[in-house]
Amino acid sequence: MKTMNIQRVFPYAIATIALLWLPTTLLAKDAEKPNIVIIFADDLGYADIGSYGGRNATPNLDRMASEGIRFTDFYVPSPVCSASRAALLTGSYNSRVGIQGALRPRSTIGLSLNETTIAEVLKKKEYATALIGKWHLGDHPESSPNNHGFDYYFGLPYSNDMRCKRDNSFLDCRRHPPLPLMQDSEILEKEPDQSLLTKRYTEAAMAFIERSRNSPFFLYLAHTFPHIPLYASESFAGKSSNGLYGDVVAEIDWSVGKILETIEKLGLDEKTLILFTSDNGPWRIYGNHAGECGSLRGAKGTVWECGVRVPFIARWKNRIPRGLVSREVAATIDILPTLTELAGENMPITEIDGKNILRLLYGEQGVKSPHEALYFYHGENELQAMRWNKWKLHFPYRYRRVIKTGMDGEKGMHEYSHTALELYDLEEDIQESKNVINLYPDVVKRMEEMARVKREELGDSLHNIVGTGQRPPGYFHYPWYTQLYWKAQKFSARIQYFFFGSHDYPWYKRLYWKVMSLFE
């Protein structure tokens, strides 16, 4: 009888233990999912942060670096807004997902709904998700961040200079619609006070963290600045030693400090990974309203080092050792696969290009970059350069070279220049000033072969190649009569702009440059 009782009771006992054990296991598993914060600056230079040798006061970012890890050789795959953001959020080269350059207002393309973003990966693991700040991957209602995995969206749909009224110009609202401040699909304000944007973004980010404290959350805080035109709030304007640009950077640093403070106050310090980087290098043509790259060559809009090498700092208390510096090559495309691993989710079913760099973040000794090479695209899907180990190879292409910088918000001047096939040793020549193409023919041959394979996969308009791995962007359409009205507005604005001048240059100078450009 006792045996019979044991036999009868045993299955129930096992079931009871399993039921007791299961919630505990699930809770433990949930506890292992870290909160994730990505802070993304706009046009911040490689040398704009104190820990990277910058002259701006950035105590909070410097604190992040001292309490975590900073990378010296961290890259974006394309040196312009939309292309860079597409790469960050999809873990893919922008050429793979069909996003080039900077999308204009009322664009009929955007990030395809078939692409998987970081937010969509994390939502599968029950993360609360928010984008606060700049989107710039399509402003059509269907291409809203809410359709790409973000529960909450507060910010601008594109760059802050794509606005209705530029200072001292005649363009009024015909070239661009009024700049909208969005909350999800609703326009909260038109032409908002830009001096308050950083503060409002920060307050919204803190509120999101507060209300998401009891579940894992993903916050993508994409600052509008230091993209031009620059604005700082009253608390920061005129306070730095580096003019208005320094004021703007100081306010972004303050924002970082408020995020850190909120996370610490809520006891989430050991549960939260915080990443900081920039979408590309500084817009140097704007002179004292642009950032710095130290000795790096080039600027935003070029694939020289200043255009594509960006600061990258990661902090996670008691998980990432303090004060680490990594000189391994990594890029923004690596963030999605790294966070996917952290969240315990499967990789997207579509092909991506990023690699898991979690072991690099943890500072494990002897761990090398997972990339064989990195590739840099610009223009209309032009493969312009690549990095392999310490070598940087530029292919022949045309680029803009700044010949005169502007002052106080005025744009300077550039001219077009051309590269040959050029090879640089970045360990010995970070300035990319000594072309050693003739000294290392075997290196060049190896890199050209890797580039040939990449062209077959992702295409290269410089060689009229369409890649087998390219995917189309999303196509979003407006009614024909709306498009006709907008085109009429733009045409009218261009006529007025050409004949009556602007705050940049008078009409006769622009006419001379247009004629001269025909002979380039």
Coordinates of C-alpha atoms in Angstrom, one line a residue:
M1 CA 0.0 0.0 0.0
K2 CA 2.8 2.4 0.9
T3 CA 4.4 1.6 -2.4
M4 CA 1.2 2.3 -4.2
N5 CA 0.8 5.6 -2.4
I6 CA 4.3 6.7 -3.3
Q7 CA 3.7 5.8 -6.9
R8 CA 0.5 7.8 -6.9
V9 CA 1.9 10.8 -5.1
F10 CA 5.3 10.9 -7.0
P11 CA 4.0 12.4 -10.3
Y12 CA 2.0 15.1 -8.3
A13 CA 5.1 15.9 -6.3
I14 CA 7.2 16.3 -9.4
A15 CA 4.5 18.5 -11.0
T16 CA 4.3 20.7 -7.8
I17 CA 8.1 21.1 -7.8
A18 CA 8.1 22.0 -11.4
L19 CA 5.3 24.6 -10.9
L20 CA 7.2 26.1 -8.0
W21 CA 10.5 26.1 -9.9
L22 CA 9.1 27.5 -13.2
P23 CA 8.2 31.0 -12.1
T24 CA 11.5 31.3 -10.2
T25 CA 13.3 30.3 -13.4
L26 CA 11.4 32.7 -15.5
L27 CA 11.9 35.6 -13.1
A28 CA 15.6 34.8 -13.0
K29 CA 15.6 34.8 -16.8
D30 CA 13.8 38.2 -16.9
A31 CA 16.3 39.5 -14.4
E32 CA 19.1 38.6 -16.8
K33 CA 17.7 40.8 -19.5
P34 CA 19.5 44.1 -19.1
N35 CA 17.9 47.5 -19.7
I36 CA 19.5 49.1 -22.7
V37 CA 20.1 52.8 -23.5
I38 CA 21.6 54.0 -26.7
I39 CA 22.5 57.7 -26.7
F40 CA 23.2 58.9 -30.3
A41 CA 24.6 62.3 -31.0
D42 CA 24.3 64.0 -34.3
D43 CA 27.5 65.2 -36.1
L44 CA 29.6 65.0 -32.9
G45 CA 33.3 64.9 -33.7
Y46 CA 35.8 62.2 -32.7
A47 CA 37.7 64.7 -30.5
D48 CA 34.7 66.5 -29.0
I49 CA 34.8 64.6 -25.7
G50 CA 37.3 65.1 -22.9
S51 CA 38.3 61.4 -22.8
Y52 CA 39.1 61.5 -26.5
G53 CA 41.3 64.6 -26.1
G54 CA 38.6 67.2 -26.7
R55 CA 38.5 70.7 -25.2
N56 CA 34.8 70.6 -24.4
A57 CA 33.8 70.1 -20.8
T58 CA 32.1 66.6 -20.8
P59 CA 32.4 65.4 -17.2
N60 CA 29.5 62.9 -17.4
L61 CA 30.8 61.3 -20.6
D62 CA 34.2 61.2 -19.1
R63 CA 32.8 59.5 -16.1
M64 CA 31.1 56.9 -18.4
A65 CA 34.5 56.2 -20.0
S66 CA 36.2 55.9 -16.6
E67 CA 33.5 53.5 -15.3
G68 CA 33.3 51.4 -18.5
I69 CA 35.1 51.1 -21.8
R70 CA 35.8 53.4 -24.7
F71 CA 36.8 52.3 -28.2
T72 CA 39.4 54.2 -30.2
D73 CA 38.7 52.5 -33.6
F74 CA 34.9 52.6 -33.8
Y75 CA 33.1 53.3 -37.1
V76 CA 29.9 54.2 -38.8
P77 CA 29.6 52.5 -42.3
S78 CA 28.4 55.8 -43.9
P79 CA 29.1 59.4 -43.0
V80 CA 25.6 60.9 -43.3
C81 CA 22.4 60.9 -41.2
S82 CA 19.9 58.5 -42.6
A83 CA 22.4 56.0 -44.0
S84 CA 24.1 55.8 -40.6
R85 CA 20.9 55.4 -38.7
A86 CA 19.7 52.7 -40.9
A87 CA 22.9 50.8 -40.3
L88 CA 22.7 51.2 -36.5
L89 CA 19.1 50.1 -36.2
T90 CA 19.3 47.1 -38.6
G91 CA 22.8 45.9 -38.0
S92 CA 23.4 46.1 -41.8
Y93 CA 25.3 48.2 -44.2
N94 CA 23.0 51.0 -45.4
S95 CA 23.6 49.7 -48.9
R96 CA 22.1 46.4 -48.0
V97 CA 18.8 48.0 -46.8
G98 CA 18.6 50.6 -49.6
I99 CA 19.0 53.8 -47.5
Q100 CA 21.5 56.4 -48.9
G101 CA 22.5 59.8 -47.7
A102 CA 20.0 62.0 -45.8
L103 CA 16.3 61.6 -46.6
R104 CA 14.4 64.8 -47.3
P105 CA 11.1 65.9 -45.9
R106 CA 8.1 64.3 -47.7
S107 CA 10.4 61.5 -49.0
T108 CA 8.6 58.7 -50.8
I109 CA 11.2 56.2 -49.4
G110 CA 12.1 55.1 -45.9
L111 CA 13.3 52.1 -44.0
S112 CA 11.4 49.1 -45.3
L113 CA 8.9 47.5 -43.0
N114 CA 10.5 44.2 -43.9
E115 CA 13.7 45.1 -42.1
T116 CA 14.1 44.1 -38.4
T117 CA 15.3 46.9 -36.1
I118 CA 16.8 46.6 -32.6
A119 CA 13.5 47.7 -31.2
E120 CA 11.7 44.8 -32.9
V121 CA 14.2 42.3 -31.7
L122 CA 13.9 43.4 -28.1
K123 CA 10.1 43.6 -28.2
K124 CA 10.0 39.9 -28.9
K125 CA 11.6 39.6 -25.4
E126 CA 8.9 41.9 -23.9
Y127 CA 11.0 45.0 -23.7
A128 CA 9.3 48.4 -23.5
T129 CA 10.8 50.5 -26.3
A130 CA 11.1 54.2 -27.0
L131 CA 12.7 56.5 -29.5
I132 CA 13.2 60.0 -28.2
G133 CA 14.8 62.4 -30.6
K134 CA 15.6 62.3 -34.3
W135 CA 14.3 59.5 -36.5
H136 CA 15.3 60.4 -40.1
L137 CA 14.3 57.1 -41.7
G138 CA 11.2 58.3 -43.5
D139 CA 8.5 60.8 -42.5
H140 CA 5.6 59.2 -44.3
P141 CA 3.0 58.0 -41.7
E142 CA 3.6 54.4 -42.6
S143 CA 7.4 54.7 -42.0
S144 CA 6.8 56.0 -38.4
P145 CA 9.1 54.6 -35.6
N146 CA 5.9 53.1 -34.2
N147 CA 5.8 50.7 -37.2
H148 CA 9.4 49.7 -36.5
G149 CA 9.1 48.4 -33.0
F150 CA 9.0 51.5 -30.9
D151 CA 6.1 51.7 -28.4
Y152 CA 6.7 55.4 -27.9
Y153 CA 8.1 58.2 -30.1
F154 CA 8.8 61.8 -29.2
G155 CA 11.0 63.9 -31.4
L156 CA 11.8 65.2 -34.9
P157 CA 11.3 63.1 -38.1
Y158 CA 14.4 64.5 -39.7
S159 CA 17.3 67.0 -39.3
N160 CA 16.6 70.3 -37.6
D161 CA 17.9 72.3 -40.6
M162 CA 15.1 70.9 -42.8
R163 CA 12.7 73.5 -41.6
C164 CA 10.2 76.0 -42.8
K165 CA 12.2 79.2 -42.2
R166 CA 15.9 79.5 -42.3
D167 CA 17.4 82.6 -40.6
N168 CA 17.5 85.7 -42.9
S169 CA 16.4 83.8 -46.1
F170 CA 13.4 84.1 -48.4
L171 CA 12.6 80.4 -48.6
D172 CA 9.7 80.6 -46.1
C173 CA 7.7 77.4 -46.2
R174 CA 7.9 76.4 -49.8
R175 CA 11.1 74.5 -49.9
H176 CA 10.4 72.6 -46.6
P177 CA 7.3 72.1 -44.5
P178 CA 7.2 73.5 -41.0
L179 CA 9.5 71.4 -38.8
P180 CA 7.2 69.1 -36.8
L181 CA 7.8 67.9 -33.2
M182 CA 6.1 64.5 -33.1
Q183 CA 4.6 62.3 -30.4
D184 CA 3.9 59.0 -32.0
S185 CA 1.8 59.9 -35.1
E186 CA 0.6 63.3 -33.8
I187 CA 2.2 66.6 -34.6
L188 CA 2.5 68.3 -31.2
E189 CA 4.1 71.5 -32.4
K190 CA 5.3 73.1 -35.7
E191 CA 8.6 74.9 -35.6
P192 CA 9.3 74.1 -31.9
D193 CA 11.7 76.2 -29.9
Q194 CA 14.9 74.3 -30.7
S195 CA 16.8 75.7 -27.7
L196 CA 14.6 73.5 -25.5
L197 CA 14.9 70.3 -27.5
T198 CA 17.7 68.7 -25.5
K199 CA 16.0 69.5 -22.3
R200 CA 12.7 68.2 -23.5
Y201 CA 14.2 65.0 -24.9
T202 CA 16.0 64.4 -21.5
E203 CA 12.8 64.9 -19.5
A204 CA 10.9 62.5 -21.8
A205 CA 13.7 60.0 -21.5
M206 CA 13.7 60.2 -17.7
A207 CA 10.0 59.8 -17.6
F208 CA 10.2 56.7 -19.9
I209 CA 12.8 55.1 -17.6
E210 CA 10.6 55.8 -14.5
R211 CA 7.5 54.2 -16.0
S212 CA 9.4 51.3 -17.4
R213 CA 11.4 50.5 -14.3
N214 CA 9.7 47.2 -13.5
S215 CA 10.3 45.6 -16.9
P216 CA 13.3 45.5 -19.3
F217 CA 13.4 48.6 -21.4
F218 CA 15.1 49.9 -24.5
L219 CA 15.7 53.6 -24.8
Y220 CA 17.1 55.1 -28.1
L221 CA 17.9 58.7 -27.3
A222 CA 18.9 60.3 -30.6
H223 CA 19.8 63.9 -29.9
T224 CA 19.2 66.6 -32.5
F225 CA 22.5 68.3 -31.8
P226 CA 25.2 69.2 -32.4
H227 CA 23.8 69.2 -36.0
I228 CA 23.5 72.8 -37.2
P229 CA 21.7 75.1 -36.6
L230 CA 22.9 75.1 -33.0
Y231 CA 20.7 75.9 -30.1
A232 CA 21.4 75.7 -26.3
S233 CA 18.9 76.4 -23.5
E234 CA 19.2 79.5 -21.3
S235 CA 21.0 77.3 -18.6
F236 CA 23.9 76.6 -21.0
A237 CA 24.0 79.4 -23.6
G238 CA 27.2 81.4 -23.2
K239 CA 28.5 79.3 -20.4
S240 CA 31.2 77.2 -22.1
S241 CA 34.7 78.2 -23.1
N242 CA 34.1 76.9 -26.7
G243 CA 31.4 79.2 -27.9
L244 CA 27.9 78.0 -28.9
Y245 CA 29.2 74.6 -30.0
G246 CA 30.7 74.1 -26.6
D247 CA 27.4 75.1 -25.0
V248 CA 25.5 72.6 -27.0
V249 CA 28.0 69.7 -26.2
A250 CA 27.9 70.7 -22.5
E251 CA 24.1 70.4 -22.6
I252 CA 24.2 67.0 -24.2
D253 CA 26.7 65.9 -21.5
W254 CA 24.3 67.2 -18.9
S255 CA 21.6 65.1 -20.5
V256 CA 23.9 62.0 -20.2
G257 CA 24.4 62.9 -16.5
K258 CA 20.6 63.1 -15.9
I259 CA 20.1 59.6 -17.5
L260 CA 22.8 58.2 -15.3
E261 CA 21.3 59.9 -12.2
T262 CA 17.8 58.5 -13.0
I263 CA 19.1 55.0 -13.5
E264 CA 21.1 55.1 -10.3
K265 CA 18.2 56.6 -8.3
L266 CA 15.9 53.7 -9.4
G267 CA 18.5 51.1 -8.4
L268 CA 18.9 50.0 -12.0
D269 CA 22.6 50.7 -12.3
E270 CA 23.7 47.0 -12.4
K271 CA 20.9 46.1 -14.7
T272 CA 21.5 48.7 -17.4
L273 CA 23.9 48.8 -20.3
I274 CA 24.4 52.4 -21.6
L275 CA 26.0 53.1 -25.0
F276 CA 27.1 56.4 -26.4
T277 CA 28.2 57.2 -29.9
S278 CA 27.6 59.6 -32.9
D279 CA 26.0 59.1 -36.3
N280 CA 29.1 60.5 -38.2
G281 CA 31.8 63.1 -37.9
P282 CA 31.5 66.9 -37.7
W283 CA 30.2 69.2 -40.5
R284 CA 33.5 71.1 -40.7
I285 CA 32.4 73.5 -43.4
Y286 CA 30.5 75.4 -40.6
G287 CA 33.7 76.2 -38.8
N288 CA 33.2 77.2 -35.2
H289 CA 29.7 75.7 -35.3
A290 CA 31.2 72.3 -36.0
G291 CA 33.1 69.7 -34.0
E292 CA 36.7 68.6 -34.0
C293 CA 38.5 65.4 -35.1
G294 CA 41.9 66.1 -33.8
S295 CA 44.4 65.1 -36.5
L296 CA 41.9 63.0 -38.5
R297 CA 41.4 63.9 -42.1
G298 CA 38.1 64.8 -43.7
A299 CA 34.7 65.6 -42.3
K300 CA 31.1 64.5 -42.3
G301 CA 30.1 63.5 -45.8
T302 CA 33.5 61.9 -46.5
V303 CA 34.9 58.4 -45.8
W304 CA 38.2 59.8 -44.5
E305 CA 38.7 59.0 -40.9
C306 CA 37.1 62.2 -39.5
G307 CA 33.8 61.3 -41.4
V308 CA 33.4 57.7 -40.2
R309 CA 35.5 57.2 -37.0
V310 CA 33.3 58.2 -34.0
P311 CA 33.6 58.0 -30.2
F312 CA 32.0 55.0 -28.6
I313 CA 31.6 54.5 -24.8
A314 CA 29.9 51.6 -23.0
R315 CA 29.0 51.4 -19.3
W316 CA 27.4 48.6 -17.3
K317 CA 28.2 48.6 -13.6
N318 CA 29.9 45.4 -12.4
R319 CA 29.6 43.8 -15.8
I320 CA 32.0 46.0 -17.9
P321 CA 35.3 46.5 -16.0
R322 CA 36.2 50.1 -15.2
G323 CA 38.6 52.3 -17.3
L324 CA 39.1 50.0 -20.3
V325 CA 40.2 51.1 -23.7
S326 CA 39.8 48.9 -26.8
R327 CA 41.7 49.4 -30.0
E328 CA 39.9 46.7 -31.8
V329 CA 37.9 47.6 -34.9
A330 CA 34.1 47.7 -34.4
A331 CA 31.1 49.6 -35.8
T332 CA 27.5 50.6 -35.1
I333 CA 26.3 47.6 -37.2
D334 CA 27.6 45.4 -34.3
I335 CA 25.2 46.8 -31.8
L336 CA 22.1 44.9 -33.0
P337 CA 23.7 41.4 -32.9
T338 CA 25.3 42.2 -29.5
L339 CA 22.1 43.3 -27.9
T340 CA 20.3 40.3 -29.5
E341 CA 22.7 38.0 -27.7
L342 CA 22.3 39.9 -24.4
A343 CA 18.5 39.6 -24.6
G344 CA 18.6 35.9 -25.5
E345 CA 16.8 36.4 -28.8
N346 CA 17.4 34.8 -32.2
M347 CA 19.0 36.9 -34.9
P348 CA 16.8 38.4 -37.6
I349 CA 16.0 36.0 -40.4
T350 CA 17.3 38.4 -43.0
E351 CA 21.0 38.7 -43.7
I352 CA 22.9 41.4 -41.7
D353 CA 26.5 42.5 -41.5
G354 CA 27.1 43.3 -37.8
K355 CA 29.0 41.0 -35.4
N356 CA 28.6 40.2 -31.8
I357 CA 31.1 42.3 -29.8
L358 CA 30.0 41.4 -26.3
R359 CA 33.4 39.9 -25.4
L360 CA 35.1 43.1 -26.5
L361 CA 32.7 45.1 -24.3
Y362 CA 33.6 42.9 -21.4
G363 CA 37.2 43.5 -22.0
E364 CA 38.2 39.9 -22.3
Q365 CA 41.9 39.6 -22.9
G366 CA 43.1 38.4 -26.3
V367 CA 39.7 38.9 -28.0
K368 CA 40.1 40.4 -31.5
S369 CA 37.7 42.2 -33.7
P370 CA 35.2 39.8 -35.3
H371 CA 35.4 41.7 -38.6
E372 CA 37.6 40.5 -41.4
A373 CA 37.1 44.0 -42.9
L374 CA 34.8 47.0 -42.7
Y375 CA 33.4 48.8 -45.8
F376 CA 32.5 52.4 -46.2
Y377 CA 29.7 53.5 -48.6
H378 CA 28.7 57.0 -49.5
G379 CA 26.8 58.8 -52.4
E380 CA 24.5 56.6 -54.4
N381 CA 25.8 53.3 -53.2
E382 CA 29.5 54.0 -53.9
L383 CA 32.0 51.7 -52.2
Q384 CA 34.6 54.4 -51.5
A385 CA 36.9 52.8 -48.9
M386 CA 37.5 49.8 -46.7
R387 CA 39.5 49.0 -43.6
W388 CA 41.4 45.7 -43.1
N389 CA 43.5 45.3 -39.9
K390 CA 45.6 48.5 -39.8
W391 CA 45.1 49.2 -43.5
K392 CA 42.7 51.7 -45.1
L393 CA 42.2 51.5 -48.8
H394 CA 40.5 54.3 -50.7
F395 CA 39.1 53.6 -54.2
P396 CA 39.0 56.2 -56.9
Y397 CA 36.0 58.5 -56.3
R398 CA 35.0 62.2 -56.1
Y399 CA 34.5 63.9 -52.7
R400 CA 33.9 67.4 -51.2
R401 CA 36.9 69.0 -49.7
V402 CA 36.4 72.0 -47.4
I403 CA 38.5 75.0 -48.6
K404 CA 37.0 77.7 -46.4
T405 CA 35.1 77.3 -43.1
G406 CA 32.2 79.4 -42.1
M407 CA 31.7 81.3 -38.9
D408 CA 28.8 81.6 -36.5
G409 CA 26.4 79.5 -38.5
E410 CA 27.4 80.7 -41.9
K411 CA 28.4 77.9 -44.4
G412 CA 31.9 77.9 -45.8
M413 CA 33.0 76.7 -49.2
H414 CA 34.1 73.4 -50.6
E415 CA 35.5 72.1 -53.9
Y416 CA 35.4 68.7 -55.5
S417 CA 38.5 66.6 -55.3
H418 CA 39.3 63.1 -56.6
T419 CA 41.1 60.2 -55.0
A420 CA 43.3 57.7 -56.7
L421 CA 43.7 54.1 -55.4
E422 CA 45.3 55.0 -52.1
L423 CA 46.6 52.9 -49.2
Y424 CA 47.2 54.2 -45.6
D425 CA 48.7 52.5 -42.6
L426 CA 46.5 53.9 -39.8
E427 CA 48.8 52.7 -37.0
E428 CA 51.6 54.8 -38.4
D429 CA 49.6 57.5 -40.2
I430 CA 46.2 58.1 -38.6
Q431 CA 46.1 61.4 -40.6
E432 CA 45.9 59.5 -43.9
S433 CA 48.6 61.7 -45.3
K434 CA 51.1 59.2 -46.7
N435 CA 49.9 57.1 -49.5
V436 CA 51.9 53.8 -49.4
I437 CA 50.2 52.1 -52.3
N438 CA 53.4 51.3 -54.0
L439 CA 55.1 49.8 -51.0
Y440 CA 52.6 47.0 -50.2
P441 CA 51.3 45.5 -53.5
D442 CA 50.3 42.2 -51.7
V443 CA 48.1 44.1 -49.2
V444 CA 46.5 46.0 -52.0
K445 CA 45.8 42.9 -54.0
R446 CA 44.2 41.2 -51.0
M447 CA 42.0 44.2 -50.2
E448 CA 40.9 44.6 -53.8
E449 CA 39.8 41.0 -53.9
M450 CA 37.8 41.4 -50.7
A451 CA 36.2 44.5 -52.2
R452 CA 35.4 42.6 -55.4
V453 CA 33.5 40.1 -53.4
K454 CA 31.7 42.8 -51.4
R455 CA 30.7 44.6 -54.6
E456 CA 29.1 41.4 -55.9
E457 CA 27.0 41.2 -52.7
L458 CA 26.1 44.9 -52.0
G459 CA 26.8 46.5 -55.3
D460 CA 28.9 49.6 -56.2
S461 CA 27.6 52.3 -58.5
L462 CA 31.2 53.4 -59.2
H463 CA 31.5 50.1 -61.1
N464 CA 27.8 49.9 -62.2
I465 CA 27.3 46.8 -60.1
V466 CA 24.0 45.8 -58.5
G467 CA 24.6 43.5 -55.6
T468 CA 22.9 40.2 -55.1
G469 CA 22.4 40.9 -51.4
Q470 CA 20.8 44.4 -51.7
R471 CA 17.3 44.8 -50.5
P472 CA 14.9 47.7 -51.5
P473 CA 13.9 50.5 -49.1
G474 CA 10.3 51.0 -48.2
Y475 CA 8.3 52.9 -50.8
F476 CA 5.6 55.1 -49.5
H477 CA 3.3 57.1 -51.7
Y478 CA 1.3 60.4 -51.4
P479 CA -1.7 61.3 -53.6
W480 CA -0.6 62.7 -57.0
Y481 CA -2.2 66.1 -56.3
T482 CA -0.3 66.5 -53.0
Q483 CA 2.9 65.7 -54.8
L484 CA 2.1 68.1 -57.6
Y485 CA 1.4 70.9 -55.1
W486 CA 4.7 70.3 -53.3
K487 CA 6.7 70.3 -56.5
A488 CA 5.1 73.6 -57.5
Q489 CA 6.1 75.0 -54.1
K490 CA 9.7 73.7 -54.5
F491 CA 10.0 75.1 -58.0
S492 CA 8.8 78.5 -56.8
A493 CA 11.2 78.5 -53.9
R494 CA 14.2 77.6 -56.1
I495 CA 13.5 80.4 -58.5
Q496 CA 13.2 82.9 -55.7
Y497 CA 16.3 81.4 -54.0
F498 CA 18.4 81.7 -57.2
F499 CA 17.5 85.2 -58.2
F500 CA 17.1 86.9 -54.8
G501 CA 19.9 85.2 -52.9
S502 CA 20.1 83.7 -49.5
H503 CA 22.0 84.1 -46.3
D504 CA 24.8 82.0 -47.9
Y505 CA 25.8 83.6 -51.2
P506 CA 24.4 86.2 -53.7
W507 CA 22.9 84.9 -56.9
Y508 CA 25.8 86.0 -59.2
K509 CA 28.3 83.9 -57.2
R510 CA 26.0 80.8 -57.4
L511 CA 25.6 81.4 -61.2
Y512 CA 29.4 81.5 -61.6
W513 CA 29.8 78.3 -59.6
K514 CA 27.1 76.5 -61.6
V515 CA 28.8 77.4 -64.9
M516 CA 32.2 76.4 -63.6
S517 CA 30.8 73.1 -62.3
L518 CA 29.9 72.2 -65.9
F519 CA 33.7 72.0 -66.7
E520 CA 34.7 69.9 -63.7

